[in-house]
PDB file of C-alpha atoms in Angstrom:
ATOM      1  CA  GLU Q   1     159.797 -23.618  94.152  1.00 91.00           C
ATOM      2  CA  ALA Q   2     162.091 -25.606  96.477  1.00 89.00           C
ATOM      3  CA  GLN Q   3     162.097 -23.606  99.337  1.00 94.00           C
ATOM      4  CA  VAL Q   4     162.405 -23.852 103.283  1.00 97.00           C
ATOM      5  CA  THR Q   5     159.196 -21.811 104.761  1.00 97.00           C
ATOM      6  CA  GLN Q   6     159.595 -20.454 109.022  1.00 97.00           C
ATOM      7  CA  ASN Q   7     157.300 -18.430 110.063  1.00 97.00           C
ATOM      8  CA  PRO Q   8     156.590 -15.578 111.967  1.00 97.00           C
ATOM      9  CA  ARG Q   9     159.622 -13.096 110.054  1.00 97.00           C
ATOM     10  CA  TYR Q  10     159.551 -10.821 113.489  1.00 97.00           C
ATOM     11  CA  LEU Q  11     158.143 -11.679 116.740  1.00 97.00           C
ATOM     12  CA  ILE Q  12     158.363  -9.864 119.877  1.00 97.00           C
ATOM     13  CA  THR Q  13     157.447 -11.229 122.955  1.00 96.00           C
ATOM     14  CA  VAL Q  14     157.391 -11.878 127.216  1.00 97.00           C
ATOM     15  CA  THR Q  15     159.164 -13.207 129.123  1.00 97.00           C
ATOM     16  CA  GLY Q  16     157.821 -16.677 130.022  1.00 97.00           C
ATOM     17  CA  LYS Q  17     155.247 -16.650 127.375  1.00 97.00           C
ATOM     18  CA  LYS Q  18     155.604 -19.675 125.688  1.00 97.00           C
ATOM     19  CA  LEU Q  19     156.126 -19.388 121.546  1.00 97.00           C
ATOM     20  CA  THR Q  20     156.418 -21.753 118.232  1.00 98.00           C
ATOM     21  CA  VAL Q  21     158.240 -20.989 115.541  1.00 98.00           C
ATOM     22  CA  THR Q  22     156.822 -22.594 112.374  1.00 98.00           C
ATOM     23  CA  CYS Q  23     159.630 -24.206 109.532  1.00 98.00           C
ATOM     24  CA  SER Q  24     158.529 -26.077 106.474  1.00 98.00           C
ATOM     25  CA  GLN Q  25     160.387 -27.382 103.584  1.00 97.00           C
ATOM     26  CA  ASN Q  26     158.906 -28.645 100.236  1.00 96.00           C
ATOM     27  CA  MET Q  27     162.038 -31.120  99.132  1.00 94.00           C
ATOM     28  CA  ASN Q  28     161.677 -34.206 100.972  1.00 94.00           C
ATOM     29  CA  HIS Q  29     164.781 -33.751 102.992  1.00 94.00           C
ATOM     30  CA  GLU Q  30     165.889 -35.679 105.195  1.00 93.00           C
ATOM     31  CA  TYR Q  31     167.679 -33.097 107.211  1.00 93.00           C
ATOM     32  CA  MET Q  32     166.998 -29.846 109.080  1.00 96.00           C
ATOM     33  CA  SER Q  33     168.045 -27.994 111.733  1.00 96.00           C
ATOM     34  CA  TRP Q  34     167.604 -24.104 113.582  1.00 97.00           C
ATOM     35  CA  TYR Q  35     170.603 -21.895 113.897  1.00 97.00           C
ATOM     36  CA  ARG Q  36     170.325 -18.573 115.903  1.00 97.00           C
ATOM     37  CA  GLN Q  37     172.511 -15.859 115.385  1.00 96.00           C
ATOM     38  CA  ASP Q  38     173.904 -13.393 117.145  1.00 94.00           C
ATOM     39  CA  PRO Q  39     176.574 -10.145 116.361  1.00 88.00           C
ATOM     40  CA  GLY Q  40     180.437 -11.658 116.407  1.00 83.00           C
ATOM     41  CA  LEU Q  41     179.299 -15.298 117.092  1.00 86.00           C
ATOM     42  CA  GLY Q  42     178.023 -16.588 113.684  1.00 86.00           C
ATOM     43  CA  LEU Q  43     175.284 -18.843 113.054  1.00 93.00           C
ATOM     44  CA  ARG Q  44     175.302 -21.364 116.092  1.00 94.00           C
ATOM     45  CA  GLN Q  45     172.777 -24.794 115.703  1.00 94.00           C
ATOM     46  CA  ILE Q  46     170.677 -25.460 117.954  1.00 97.00           C
ATOM     47  CA  TYR Q  47     168.583 -28.661 117.359  1.00 96.00           C
ATOM     48  CA  TYR Q  48     169.090 -30.681 114.019  1.00 94.00           C
ATOM     49  CA  SER Q  49     167.042 -34.038 113.227  1.00 95.00           C
ATOM     50  CA  MET Q  50     168.161 -36.840 110.784  1.00 91.00           C
ATOM     51  CA  ASN Q  51     164.806 -37.800 110.068  1.00 92.00           C
ATOM     52  CA  VAL Q  52     161.195 -38.390 111.294  1.00 94.00           C
ATOM     53  CA  GLU Q  53     161.191 -38.920 115.527  1.00 93.00           C
ATOM     54  CA  VAL Q  54     165.164 -38.293 115.021  1.00 92.00           C
ATOM     55  CA  THR Q  55     166.645 -35.422 116.847  1.00 95.00           C
ATOM     56  CA  ASP Q  56     169.308 -34.190 118.650  1.00 93.00           C
ATOM     57  CA  LYS Q  57     170.501 -31.247 120.243  1.00 94.00           C
ATOM     58  CA  GLY Q  58     173.147 -29.033 118.505  1.00 92.00           C
ATOM     59  CA  ASP Q  59     175.988 -26.126 120.103  1.00 91.00           C
ATOM     60  CA  VAL Q  60     173.055 -23.612 122.375  1.00 96.00           C
ATOM     61  CA  PRO Q  61     170.194 -25.802 123.097  1.00 97.00           C
ATOM     62  CA  GLU Q  62     168.999 -24.621 126.771  1.00 97.00           C
ATOM     63  CA  GLY Q  63     165.677 -23.249 126.767  1.00 97.00           C
ATOM     64  CA  TYR Q  64     164.691 -25.162 123.006  1.00 98.00           C
ATOM     65  CA  LYS Q  65     163.196 -27.508 122.091  1.00 98.00           C
ATOM     66  CA  VAL Q  66     162.112 -29.506 118.809  1.00 98.00           C
ATOM     67  CA  SER Q  67     160.169 -31.772 117.109  1.00 96.00           C
ATOM     68  CA  ARG Q  68     159.658 -34.338 113.715  1.00 97.00           C
ATOM     69  CA  LYS Q  69     156.740 -35.137 113.720  1.00 97.00           C
ATOM     70  CA  GLU Q  70     156.006 -35.373 109.897  1.00 96.00           C
ATOM     71  CA  LYS Q  71     159.246 -35.004 107.064  1.00 96.00           C
ATOM     72  CA  ARG Q  72     158.421 -31.230 105.946  1.00 97.00           C
ATOM     73  CA  ASN Q  73     157.565 -29.900 109.163  1.00 98.00           C
ATOM     74  CA  PHE Q  74     160.451 -28.999 111.893  1.00 98.00           C
ATOM     75  CA  PRO Q  75     158.927 -26.298 115.175  1.00 98.00           C
ATOM     76  CA  LEU Q  76     161.101 -24.780 117.223  1.00 98.00           C
ATOM     77  CA  ILE Q  77     159.723 -24.344 120.650  1.00 98.00           C
ATOM     78  CA  LEU Q  78     160.455 -21.658 123.553  1.00 98.00           C
ATOM     79  CA  GLU Q  79     158.536 -23.005 126.456  1.00 96.00           C
ATOM     80  CA  SER Q  80     159.286 -20.244 128.334  1.00 97.00           C
ATOM     81  CA  PRO Q  81     161.168 -17.128 126.615  1.00 97.00           C
ATOM     82  CA  SER Q  82     163.703 -15.469 128.279  1.00 97.00           C
ATOM     83  CA  PRO Q  83     165.860 -11.761 127.131  1.00 97.00           C
ATOM     84  CA  ASN Q  84     168.721 -13.761 126.037  1.00 97.00           C
ATOM     85  CA  GLN Q  85     167.031 -15.613 123.285  1.00 98.00           C
ATOM     86  CA  THR Q  86     166.395 -12.323 121.492  1.00 98.00           C
ATOM     87  CA  SER Q  87     167.860 -13.521 118.415  1.00 97.00           C
ATOM     88  CA  LEU Q  88     167.609 -13.672 114.494  1.00 97.00           C
ATOM     89  CA  TYR Q  89     167.216 -17.472 113.746  1.00 98.00           C
ATOM     90  CA  PHE Q  90     167.301 -19.771 110.711  1.00 98.00           C
ATOM     91  CA  CYS Q  91     165.639 -22.679 110.366  1.00 98.00           C
ATOM     92  CA  ALA Q  92     167.739 -24.993 107.601  1.00 96.00           C
ATOM     93  CA  SER Q  93     167.450 -27.874 105.119  1.00 95.00           C
ATOM     94  CA  ARG Q  94     169.464 -29.783 103.420  1.00 92.00           C
ATOM     95  CA  GLN Q  95     170.473 -33.527 101.945  1.00 86.00           C
ATOM     96  CA  VAL Q  96     172.419 -35.408 105.187  1.00 81.00           C
ATOM     97  CA  GLU Q  97     175.983 -35.165 103.288  1.00 80.00           C
ATOM     98  CA  GLY Q  98     175.378 -31.943 101.338  1.00 81.00           C
ATOM     99  CA  PRO Q  99     176.124 -28.613 103.008  1.00 86.00           C
ATOM    100  CA  GLU Q 100     173.424 -26.740 104.362  1.00 87.00           C
ATOM    101  CA  ALA Q 101     171.765 -25.324 100.892  1.00 86.00           C
ATOM    102  CA  PHE Q 102     168.093 -24.054 102.047  1.00 94.00           C
ATOM    103  CA  PHE Q 103     167.340 -21.367 104.483  1.00 96.00           C
ATOM    104  CA  GLY Q 104     164.469 -20.680 105.693  1.00 97.00           C
ATOM    105  CA  GLN Q 105     163.424 -16.108 105.603  1.00 97.00           C
ATOM    106  CA  GLY Q 106     164.805 -15.836 109.068  1.00 97.00           C
ATOM    107  CA  THR Q 107     162.708 -15.079 112.737  1.00 98.00           C
ATOM    108  CA  ARG Q 108     163.842 -11.957 114.703  1.00 97.00           C
ATOM    109  CA  LEU Q 109     163.061 -12.625 117.942  1.00 98.00           C
ATOM    110  CA  THR Q 110     162.980  -9.909 120.209  1.00 98.00           C
ATOM    111  CA  VAL Q 111     161.805 -10.784 124.167  1.00 98.00           C
ATOM    112  CA  VAL Q 112     161.007  -8.335 126.820  1.00 97.00           C
TER     113      VAL Q 112
ATOM    114  CA  GLN J   1     190.947 -21.375 119.316  1.00 69.00           C
ATOM    115  CA  LYS J   2     187.811 -21.724 117.287  1.00 76.00           C
ATOM    116  CA  GLU J   3     186.848 -24.149 114.938  1.00 87.00           C
ATOM    117  CA  VAL J   4     186.371 -21.834 112.584  1.00 92.00           C
ATOM    118  CA  GLU J   5     187.801 -18.455 112.596  1.00 93.00           C
ATOM    119  CA  GLN J   6     187.473 -15.422 110.021  1.00 94.00           C
ATOM    120  CA  ASN J   7     188.326 -11.892 110.086  1.00 88.00           C
ATOM    121  CA  SER J   8     185.766 -10.254 111.454  1.00 84.00           C
ATOM    122  CA  GLY J   9     185.973  -7.085 109.095  1.00 86.00           C
ATOM    123  CA  PRO J  10     185.073  -4.875 108.101  1.00 93.00           C
ATOM    124  CA  LEU J  11     187.214  -5.236 104.738  1.00 96.00           C
ATOM    125  CA  SER J  12     186.675  -2.226 102.168  1.00 97.00           C
ATOM    126  CA  VAL J  13     187.824  -2.614  98.952  1.00 97.00           C
ATOM    127  CA  PRO J  14     187.019   0.237  95.441  1.00 97.00           C
ATOM    128  CA  GLU J  15     184.701  -0.989  93.265  1.00 97.00           C
ATOM    129  CA  GLY J  16     186.419  -3.151  89.966  1.00 97.00           C
ATOM    130  CA  ALA J  17     189.718  -4.588  92.647  1.00 97.00           C
ATOM    131  CA  ILE J  18     189.874  -8.213  93.858  1.00 97.00           C
ATOM    132  CA  ALA J  19     188.496  -8.819  97.624  1.00 97.00           C
ATOM    133  CA  SER J  20     189.863 -11.458  99.324  1.00 97.00           C
ATOM    134  CA  LEU J  21     188.286 -13.004 102.257  1.00 97.00           C
ATOM    135  CA  ASN J  22     189.997 -15.829 104.488  1.00 96.00           C
ATOM    136  CA  CYS J  23     189.486 -18.457 107.049  1.00 95.00           C
ATOM    137  CA  THR J  24     191.018 -21.344 108.495  1.00 95.00           C
ATOM    138  CA  TYR J  25     189.806 -24.243 110.872  1.00 92.00           C
ATOM    139  CA  SER J  26     190.804 -26.179 113.009  1.00 89.00           C
ATOM    140  CA  ASP J  27     189.728 -30.024 112.376  1.00 82.00           C
ATOM    141  CA  ARG J  28     192.339 -31.437 110.287  1.00 77.00           C
ATOM    142  CA  VAL J  29     190.548 -33.729 108.648  1.00 79.00           C
ATOM    143  CA  SER J  30     187.707 -31.327 107.529  1.00 78.00           C
ATOM    144  CA  GLN J  31     186.448 -32.652 103.875  1.00 81.00           C
ATOM    145  CA  SER J  32     184.360 -29.697 102.843  1.00 90.00           C
ATOM    146  CA  PHE J  33     183.798 -26.510 102.850  1.00 94.00           C
ATOM    147  CA  PHE J  34     181.612 -24.023 101.920  1.00 96.00           C
ATOM    148  CA  TRP J  35     181.711 -20.376 101.168  1.00 97.00           C
ATOM    149  CA  TYR J  36     177.863 -18.761 101.937  1.00 97.00           C
ATOM    150  CA  ARG J  37     176.807 -14.498 101.433  1.00 97.00           C
ATOM    151  CA  GLN J  38     174.683 -12.529 103.823  1.00 97.00           C
ATOM    152  CA  TYR J  39     173.001  -9.626 102.975  1.00 96.00           C
ATOM    153  CA  SER J  40     171.902  -8.065 106.287  1.00 92.00           C
ATOM    154  CA  GLY J  41     168.743  -9.461 107.659  1.00 89.00           C
ATOM    155  CA  LYS J  42     168.350 -12.028 104.935  1.00 94.00           C
ATOM    156  CA  SER J  43     169.073 -15.600 105.122  1.00 96.00           C
ATOM    157  CA  PRO J  44     172.475 -16.716 103.969  1.00 96.00           C
ATOM    158  CA  GLU J  45     172.801 -18.180 100.185  1.00 96.00           C
ATOM    159  CA  LEU J  46     175.657 -20.691  99.183  1.00 95.00           C
ATOM    160  CA  ILE J  47     177.915 -19.829  96.887  1.00 96.00           C
ATOM    161  CA  MET J  48     180.695 -21.765  96.980  1.00 96.00           C
ATOM    162  CA  SER J  49     181.691 -25.235  97.532  1.00 95.00           C
ATOM    163  CA  ILE J  50     184.899 -26.921  97.360  1.00 95.00           C
ATOM    164  CA  TYR J  51     186.510 -30.594  98.495  1.00 92.00           C
ATOM    165  CA  SER J  52     189.968 -30.931  97.353  1.00 92.00           C
ATOM    166  CA  ASN J  53     192.621 -28.964  97.193  1.00 94.00           C
ATOM    167  CA  GLY J  54     193.967 -25.864  94.749  1.00 95.00           C
ATOM    168  CA  ASP J  55     191.317 -23.641  93.261  1.00 96.00           C
ATOM    169  CA  LYS J  56     187.542 -23.467  92.033  1.00 96.00           C
ATOM    170  CA  GLU J  57     186.684 -21.108  90.047  1.00 97.00           C
ATOM    171  CA  ASP J  58     182.560 -19.914  89.601  1.00 96.00           C
ATOM    172  CA  GLY J  59     182.527 -16.629  87.679  1.00 96.00           C
ATOM    173  CA  ARG J  60     183.984 -13.898  89.694  1.00 97.00           C
ATOM    174  CA  PHE J  61     184.297 -16.263  92.291  1.00 97.00           C
ATOM    175  CA  THR J  62     187.320 -18.091  93.317  1.00 98.00           C
ATOM    176  CA  ALA J  63     187.391 -20.656  95.964  1.00 97.00           C
ATOM    177  CA  GLN J  64     190.876 -21.801  97.090  1.00 97.00           C
ATOM    178  CA  LEU J  65     191.825 -24.650  99.414  1.00 95.00           C
ATOM    179  CA  ASN J  66     194.969 -25.414 101.407  1.00 94.00           C
ATOM    180  CA  LYS J  67     194.060 -28.377 103.708  1.00 91.00           C
ATOM    181  CA  ALA J  68     197.932 -29.010 105.082  1.00 91.00           C
ATOM    182  CA  SER J  69     197.993 -25.391 106.156  1.00 92.00           C
ATOM    183  CA  GLN J  70     193.983 -25.694 107.038  1.00 92.00           C
ATOM    184  CA  TYR J  71     193.013 -22.786 105.483  1.00 94.00           C
ATOM    185  CA  VAL J  72     190.252 -22.105 102.827  1.00 96.00           C
ATOM    186  CA  SER J  73     190.084 -18.306 100.901  1.00 97.00           C
ATOM    187  CA  LEU J  74     187.240 -16.611  98.628  1.00 98.00           C
ATOM    188  CA  LEU J  75     188.716 -14.407  95.897  1.00 98.00           C
ATOM    189  CA  ILE J  76     185.759 -11.851  94.583  1.00 98.00           C
ATOM    190  CA  ARG J  77     187.161 -10.250  91.432  1.00 98.00           C
ATOM    191  CA  ASP J  78     185.791  -7.468  89.744  1.00 98.00           C
ATOM    192  CA  SER J  79     183.461  -6.393  92.950  1.00 97.00           C
ATOM    193  CA  GLN J  80     180.523  -4.949  92.874  1.00 97.00           C
ATOM    194  CA  PRO J  81     178.469  -2.494  95.233  1.00 97.00           C
ATOM    195  CA  SER J  82     175.990  -5.132  95.250  1.00 97.00           C
ATOM    196  CA  ASP J  83     178.999  -8.164  96.463  1.00 97.00           C
ATOM    197  CA  SER J  84     178.877  -5.449 100.035  1.00 97.00           C
ATOM    198  CA  ALA J  85     177.624  -7.954 102.341  1.00 97.00           C
ATOM    199  CA  THR J  86     178.926 -11.000 105.429  1.00 96.00           C
ATOM    200  CA  TYR J  87     180.949 -13.885 103.926  1.00 97.00           C
ATOM    201  CA  LEU J  88     180.595 -16.938 105.606  1.00 96.00           C
ATOM    202  CA  CYS J  89     183.398 -19.710 105.453  1.00 96.00           C
ATOM    203  CA  ALA J  90     181.542 -23.357 106.644  1.00 94.00           C
ATOM    204  CA  VAL J  91     183.667 -26.378 107.183  1.00 92.00           C
ATOM    205  CA  LEU J  92     181.818 -30.042 107.742  1.00 86.00           C
ATOM    206  CA  PRO J  93     184.273 -32.311 109.949  1.00 78.00           C
ATOM    207  CA  VAL J  94     184.431 -35.814 109.757  1.00 71.00           C
ATOM    208  CA  THR J  95     184.333 -35.555 113.411  1.00 68.00           C
ATOM    209  CA  ARG J  96     181.320 -33.784 114.098  1.00 66.00           C
ATOM    210  CA  GLY J  97     179.138 -36.120 112.651  1.00 69.00           C
ATOM    211  CA  PHE J  98     176.627 -34.180 110.073  1.00 78.00           C
ATOM    212  CA  LYS J  99     176.780 -31.176 111.441  1.00 84.00           C
ATOM    213  CA  THR J 100     178.021 -28.222 109.821  1.00 88.00           C
ATOM    214  CA  ILE J 101     180.408 -24.949 111.275  1.00 90.00           C
ATOM    215  CA  PHE J 102     180.070 -21.317 110.570  1.00 93.00           C
ATOM    216  CA  GLY J 103     182.403 -18.915 111.229  1.00 93.00           C
ATOM    217  CA  ALA J 104     181.546 -15.619 112.426  1.00 93.00           C
ATOM    218  CA  GLY J 105     182.033 -13.660 109.120  1.00 95.00           C
ATOM    219  CA  THR J 106     183.411 -10.701 107.508  1.00 96.00           C
ATOM    220  CA  ARG J 107     181.792  -8.197 106.577  1.00 96.00           C
ATOM    221  CA  LEU J 108     182.839  -6.893 103.079  1.00 97.00           C
ATOM    222  CA  PHE J 109     182.159  -3.112 101.936  1.00 97.00           C
ATOM    223  CA  VAL J 110     182.580  -2.552  97.958  1.00 97.00           C
ATOM    224  CA  LYS J 111     183.544   1.714  97.834  1.00 96.00           C
ATOM    225  CA  ALA J 112     181.426   3.057  94.205  1.00 93.00           C
TER     226      ALA J 112
END
């Protein structure tokens, strides 16, 4: 089954404690991205990757890092989380020229 | 001006009625347009894609595109309570590379 797997689904952490949200896809897609979703603001892109070792900033990259060492995996790293990073996060993958068609289940992150 | 604008709603319609959801976009040369349905706390689900002016029908859903007016809409015929969700409009502007731009979404309630 074609899918994007994100973990964890829920995470509560404290300010400054490094965390990683994992994302894996099984469709051999080149394009992967991370979004955050906040009420009234919709989905905003954090980072994206066009292929292995090729990553670039989206619209709201501050405070986040990503890596793309393998085609299937695209982890999101928060080196020093802050309360303003409390949000619902989605990983997505797709063909380069297609729509965002496959989303992970989402990670609800709370930073206290 | 936001790149993709939607009325946040909520839009409330009785069961069996036609729900009409609207979206405007700012990039005049955009070529690809999408509608997503998102249930509360869940990931977005792609329900319609449209690339040329006119109407595109898929079951109870009809997407309408008017590039001259920079306007795209989604009609849901015979609305059901299960259609109650947030509907996201998304655009793939040529000028933004392969980045998808999402609207903030319109909440739809279908009353039984």
